[in-house]
Amino acid sequence: MPDFRVDYLEVPGTDYSEAKQRYTYRIDEQENLWEYFFAIFDRLRRFLDLPFQLSQEGFASDDYPQLDALREALVNMLMHSDYFSAACPRVRVFDDRIEFFNPGALPKPLEKIMEEDISMPRNPVLAKFFRVVRLAENAGYGFDKMISGWKSYTGKPPVFDEGRDYTKVIFYLKSTTQNATQKTTQKTTQKDEGNRKAIIELLKEDSRLTRKELAEKIGDITEDGIKYHLEKLKDEGRIKRAGGRKTGYWEVD
């Protein structure tokens, strides 16, 4: 790997403009990803409410769903980051949320990954490394653990931001989870509807446009994203495919 640096900042505010200083803590560069995992995880657990409890054997318990959720997010970021990208994986801790940024898009839309129960690691060697120490599994269950674990802690699931060349997972902390999640969901819904409206308008002009051509005309969206919206539009009955595979076209209602 040409660059395995991982950036971790704790920002005193809900955004950079609000912060009186850029950050209050920044992790030092580590010698390898294994040390990055432990150094970052040690910092993250400090931001959770982890009541002391004993296991049946009488030892201190480390079984907390919210902690498992953050561990999964951190492991997934380190395993699946695009280390050949100009950007580096990073973790940002704000007053109201914890963000994991991966400079690499998901191989498929999140809904498809969870429906099909598949695992497509970007870095198979790193994936095997984390699986050997039982911090990851062969099947793609990481998203389920993140969602269920954080929801049990805050009442709301984390927010997944799927970009063309990045993936971001946002864990809103207890006090601001509901409002922030609603705002993000509303923004995502508006963006989705805008993309679908653009697709319909373009298909009205040229019913034979391909997914690649639609993506190029709309911009800031992948061919997989176009495919996802086309399927949604078909399910809603707003468009219909006619003709054969090579000579087919879209009928817009």
Coordinates of C-alpha atoms in Angstrom, one line a residue:
M1 CA 0.0 0.0 0.0
P2 CA 1.5 3.4 -1.0
D3 CA -0.1 5.2 1.9
F4 CA -2.0 3.6 4.9
R5 CA -2.3 6.8 7.0
V6 CA -5.6 7.2 8.9
D7 CA -6.6 10.6 10.1
Y8 CA -8.5 11.0 13.3
L9 CA -9.7 14.4 14.7
E10 CA -11.9 15.5 17.6
V11 CA -13.5 18.8 16.7
P12 CA -15.0 21.0 19.4
G13 CA -18.3 21.9 17.8
T14 CA -21.0 20.6 15.4
D15 CA -19.0 21.8 12.3
Y16 CA -15.7 23.4 11.5
S17 CA -17.0 26.9 11.3
E18 CA -18.4 26.7 14.8
A19 CA -15.2 25.2 16.3
K20 CA -13.1 27.8 18.2
Q21 CA -10.0 25.8 17.3
R22 CA -9.6 23.3 14.4
Y23 CA -9.4 20.3 16.7
T24 CA -8.7 19.4 20.4
Y25 CA -7.1 16.0 19.6
R26 CA -5.4 14.4 16.6
I27 CA -4.0 11.0 16.6
D28 CA -0.3 10.5 15.9
E29 CA 0.8 8.6 12.8
Q30 CA 1.0 4.9 13.6
E31 CA 3.4 2.3 12.2
N32 CA 0.6 0.0 10.8
L33 CA -3.2 -0.4 10.5
W34 CA -3.3 -2.7 13.5
E35 CA -2.0 0.1 15.8
Y36 CA -4.3 2.5 14.1
F37 CA -7.3 0.3 15.0
F38 CA -6.4 0.1 18.7
A39 CA -5.5 3.8 19.0
I40 CA -8.7 5.0 17.4
F41 CA -10.9 2.5 19.1
D42 CA -9.6 3.5 22.5
R43 CA -10.5 7.2 21.8
L44 CA -14.0 6.3 20.4
R45 CA -15.1 4.3 23.4
R46 CA -14.7 7.5 25.5
F47 CA -17.6 9.1 23.8
L48 CA -20.1 6.4 24.7
D49 CA -22.1 5.9 27.9
L50 CA -20.8 2.5 28.9
P51 CA -22.2 1.5 32.4
F52 CA -20.1 -0.9 34.3
Q53 CA -21.5 -4.4 34.4
L54 CA -20.3 -7.9 35.2
S55 CA -20.5 -11.0 33.1
Q56 CA -21.8 -14.3 34.5
E57 CA -18.2 -15.3 35.2
G58 CA -17.8 -12.3 37.4
F59 CA -15.5 -10.3 35.0
A60 CA -16.1 -6.8 33.6
S61 CA -18.3 -7.1 30.6
D62 CA -17.4 -5.6 27.2
D63 CA -20.7 -6.6 25.6
Y64 CA -22.2 -3.3 24.4
P65 CA -24.1 -3.1 21.1
Q66 CA -23.2 0.6 20.7
L67 CA -19.5 -0.2 21.1
D68 CA -19.9 -3.1 18.6
A69 CA -21.5 -0.7 16.1
L70 CA -18.5 1.7 16.2
R71 CA -16.0 -1.2 16.1
E72 CA -17.7 -2.6 13.0
A73 CA -17.6 0.8 11.3
L74 CA -13.9 1.2 12.2
V75 CA -13.0 -2.3 11.0
N76 CA -15.0 -1.8 7.8
M77 CA -13.3 1.5 7.1
L78 CA -9.8 0.0 7.5
M79 CA -10.6 -3.1 5.5
H80 CA -12.4 -1.5 2.6
S81 CA -10.7 1.8 2.1
D82 CA -9.2 2.7 -1.2
Y83 CA -5.6 3.2 -0.2
F84 CA -4.6 4.2 -3.7
S85 CA -6.9 7.3 -3.5
A86 CA -5.5 10.8 -3.0
A87 CA -7.7 11.0 0.1
C88 CA -7.1 9.0 3.2
P89 CA -9.7 7.2 5.5
R90 CA -10.6 9.5 8.4
V91 CA -12.7 9.6 11.6
R92 CA -14.1 12.9 12.8
V93 CA -15.7 13.2 16.3
F94 CA -17.9 16.3 16.6
D95 CA -20.1 17.3 19.5
D96 CA -23.2 15.7 18.0
R97 CA -21.8 12.9 15.9
I98 CA -19.0 10.5 14.9
E99 CA -18.2 10.2 11.2
F100 CA -16.3 7.5 9.4
F101 CA -15.1 8.5 5.9
N102 CA -13.9 5.9 3.4
P103 CA -12.3 7.1 0.1
G104 CA -13.9 4.3 -1.8
A105 CA -17.5 3.7 -3.0
L106 CA -19.5 0.6 -2.1
P107 CA -19.4 -2.1 -4.8
K108 CA -23.2 -2.1 -4.9
P109 CA -26.0 0.1 -3.4
L110 CA -26.3 -0.6 0.3
E111 CA -29.8 -2.0 0.0
K112 CA -28.6 -4.6 -2.5
I113 CA -25.6 -5.6 -0.3
M114 CA -27.9 -6.2 2.7
E115 CA -30.6 -8.0 0.6
E116 CA -28.2 -10.3 -1.1
D117 CA -26.0 -10.9 2.0
I118 CA -22.7 -10.7 0.0
S119 CA -19.1 -9.8 0.9
M120 CA -17.0 -8.1 -1.8
P121 CA -13.8 -6.8 0.0
R122 CA -11.8 -4.2 -1.8
N123 CA -8.6 -5.4 0.0
P124 CA -8.9 -9.2 0.4
V125 CA -5.6 -9.6 2.3
L126 CA -6.6 -7.0 4.8
A127 CA -10.1 -8.6 5.1
K128 CA -8.4 -11.9 5.8
F129 CA -6.2 -10.3 8.4
F130 CA -9.2 -8.9 10.4
R131 CA -11.1 -12.1 10.0
V132 CA -8.3 -14.2 11.5
V133 CA -8.5 -12.1 14.7
R134 CA -12.3 -12.4 14.6
L135 CA -12.9 -8.7 14.1
A136 CA -14.7 -9.3 10.8
E137 CA -16.8 -12.1 9.3
N138 CA -16.8 -13.8 5.9
A139 CA -20.5 -12.8 5.3
G140 CA -21.4 -9.2 5.0
Y141 CA -23.1 -8.7 8.4
G142 CA -21.2 -5.6 9.4
F143 CA -23.9 -3.2 8.3
D144 CA -26.5 -5.1 10.3
K145 CA -24.4 -4.8 13.5
M146 CA -23.9 -1.1 12.9
I147 CA -27.6 -0.4 12.4
S148 CA -29.0 -2.6 15.2
G149 CA -26.3 -1.7 17.7
W150 CA -26.5 2.0 17.3
K151 CA -30.3 1.9 17.1
S152 CA -30.5 0.1 20.4
Y153 CA -28.3 2.9 22.0
T154 CA -29.8 6.0 20.5
G155 CA -33.2 4.8 19.1
K156 CA -32.0 5.8 15.6
P157 CA -29.8 3.9 13.1
P158 CA -26.6 5.5 11.6
V159 CA -26.9 7.5 8.4
F160 CA -25.1 6.1 5.3
D161 CA -23.9 8.6 2.7
E162 CA -23.0 6.7 -0.5
G163 CA -21.0 8.9 -2.9
R164 CA -19.5 8.3 -6.3
D165 CA -16.0 7.8 -4.9
Y166 CA -16.5 7.7 -1.2
T167 CA -18.6 6.1 1.6
K168 CA -19.5 7.9 4.8
V169 CA -21.2 6.5 7.9
I170 CA -22.5 9.0 10.5
F171 CA -23.4 8.0 14.0
Y172 CA -25.4 10.8 15.7
L173 CA -25.0 10.9 19.4
K174 CA -28.0 10.7 21.7
S175 CA -28.9 14.3 22.2
T176 CA -29.1 15.2 18.5
T177 CA -29.9 11.9 16.8
Q178 CA -33.5 12.5 16.0
N179 CA -33.3 16.0 14.4
A180 CA -30.0 15.4 12.6
T181 CA -31.2 12.1 11.2
Q182 CA -34.5 13.6 10.0
K183 CA -32.6 16.4 8.2
T184 CA -30.2 14.0 6.5
T185 CA -33.0 11.7 5.5
Q186 CA -35.0 14.6 4.1
K187 CA -32.0 15.9 2.2
T188 CA -31.3 12.4 0.7
T189 CA -35.0 12.0 -0.2
Q190 CA -35.0 15.4 -2.0
K191 CA -31.8 14.4 -3.9
D192 CA -33.3 11.0 -4.9
E193 CA -36.5 12.6 -6.2
G194 CA -34.4 15.2 -8.1
N195 CA -32.4 12.5 -9.8
R196 CA -35.6 10.6 -10.8
K197 CA -37.2 13.7 -12.1
A198 CA -34.1 14.4 -14.2
I199 CA -34.1 10.8 -15.5
I200 CA -37.7 11.1 -16.6
E201 CA -37.1 14.4 -18.4
L202 CA -34.1 13.0 -20.2
L203 CA -36.0 9.9 -21.3
K204 CA -38.8 12.0 -22.6
E205 CA -36.2 13.7 -24.9
D206 CA -34.5 10.4 -25.8
S207 CA -36.1 7.2 -24.8
R208 CA -33.1 5.1 -25.9
L209 CA -30.5 6.6 -23.5
T210 CA -28.3 4.1 -21.7
R211 CA -27.5 4.1 -18.0
K212 CA -24.0 5.4 -18.8
E213 CA -25.4 8.3 -20.9
L214 CA -27.9 9.2 -18.2
A215 CA -25.2 9.2 -15.6
E216 CA -23.0 11.5 -17.7
K217 CA -25.8 13.9 -18.4
I218 CA -27.0 14.1 -14.8
G219 CA -23.5 14.1 -13.2
D220 CA -22.5 13.2 -9.6
I221 CA -24.2 9.8 -9.9
T222 CA -22.9 6.4 -10.9
E223 CA -24.3 3.9 -13.4
D224 CA -25.4 1.7 -10.4
G225 CA -27.2 4.8 -9.0
I226 CA -29.0 5.2 -12.3
K227 CA -29.9 1.5 -12.3
Y228 CA -31.3 1.8 -8.8
H229 CA -33.5 4.8 -9.7
L230 CA -34.7 3.2 -12.9
E231 CA -35.8 0.2 -10.9
K232 CA -37.6 2.5 -8.4
L233 CA -39.3 4.3 -11.3
K234 CA -40.4 1.0 -12.8
D235 CA -41.8 -0.2 -9.5
E236 CA -43.8 3.1 -9.2
G237 CA -45.2 2.6 -12.7
R238 CA -43.6 5.9 -13.9
I239 CA -41.6 4.2 -16.7
K240 CA -41.7 0.9 -18.6
R241 CA -39.2 -0.9 -20.7
A242 CA -40.2 -1.9 -24.2
G243 CA -38.5 -3.8 -27.0
G244 CA -35.5 -6.1 -27.0
R245 CA -32.2 -5.7 -25.2
K246 CA -30.4 -4.0 -28.1
T247 CA -33.4 -2.2 -29.7
G248 CA -35.3 -1.5 -26.5
Y249 CA -36.4 1.9 -25.3
W250 CA -38.2 3.5 -22.3
E251 CA -41.9 4.4 -22.2
V252 CA -42.6 7.3 -19.9
D253 CA -46.0 7.7 -18.4

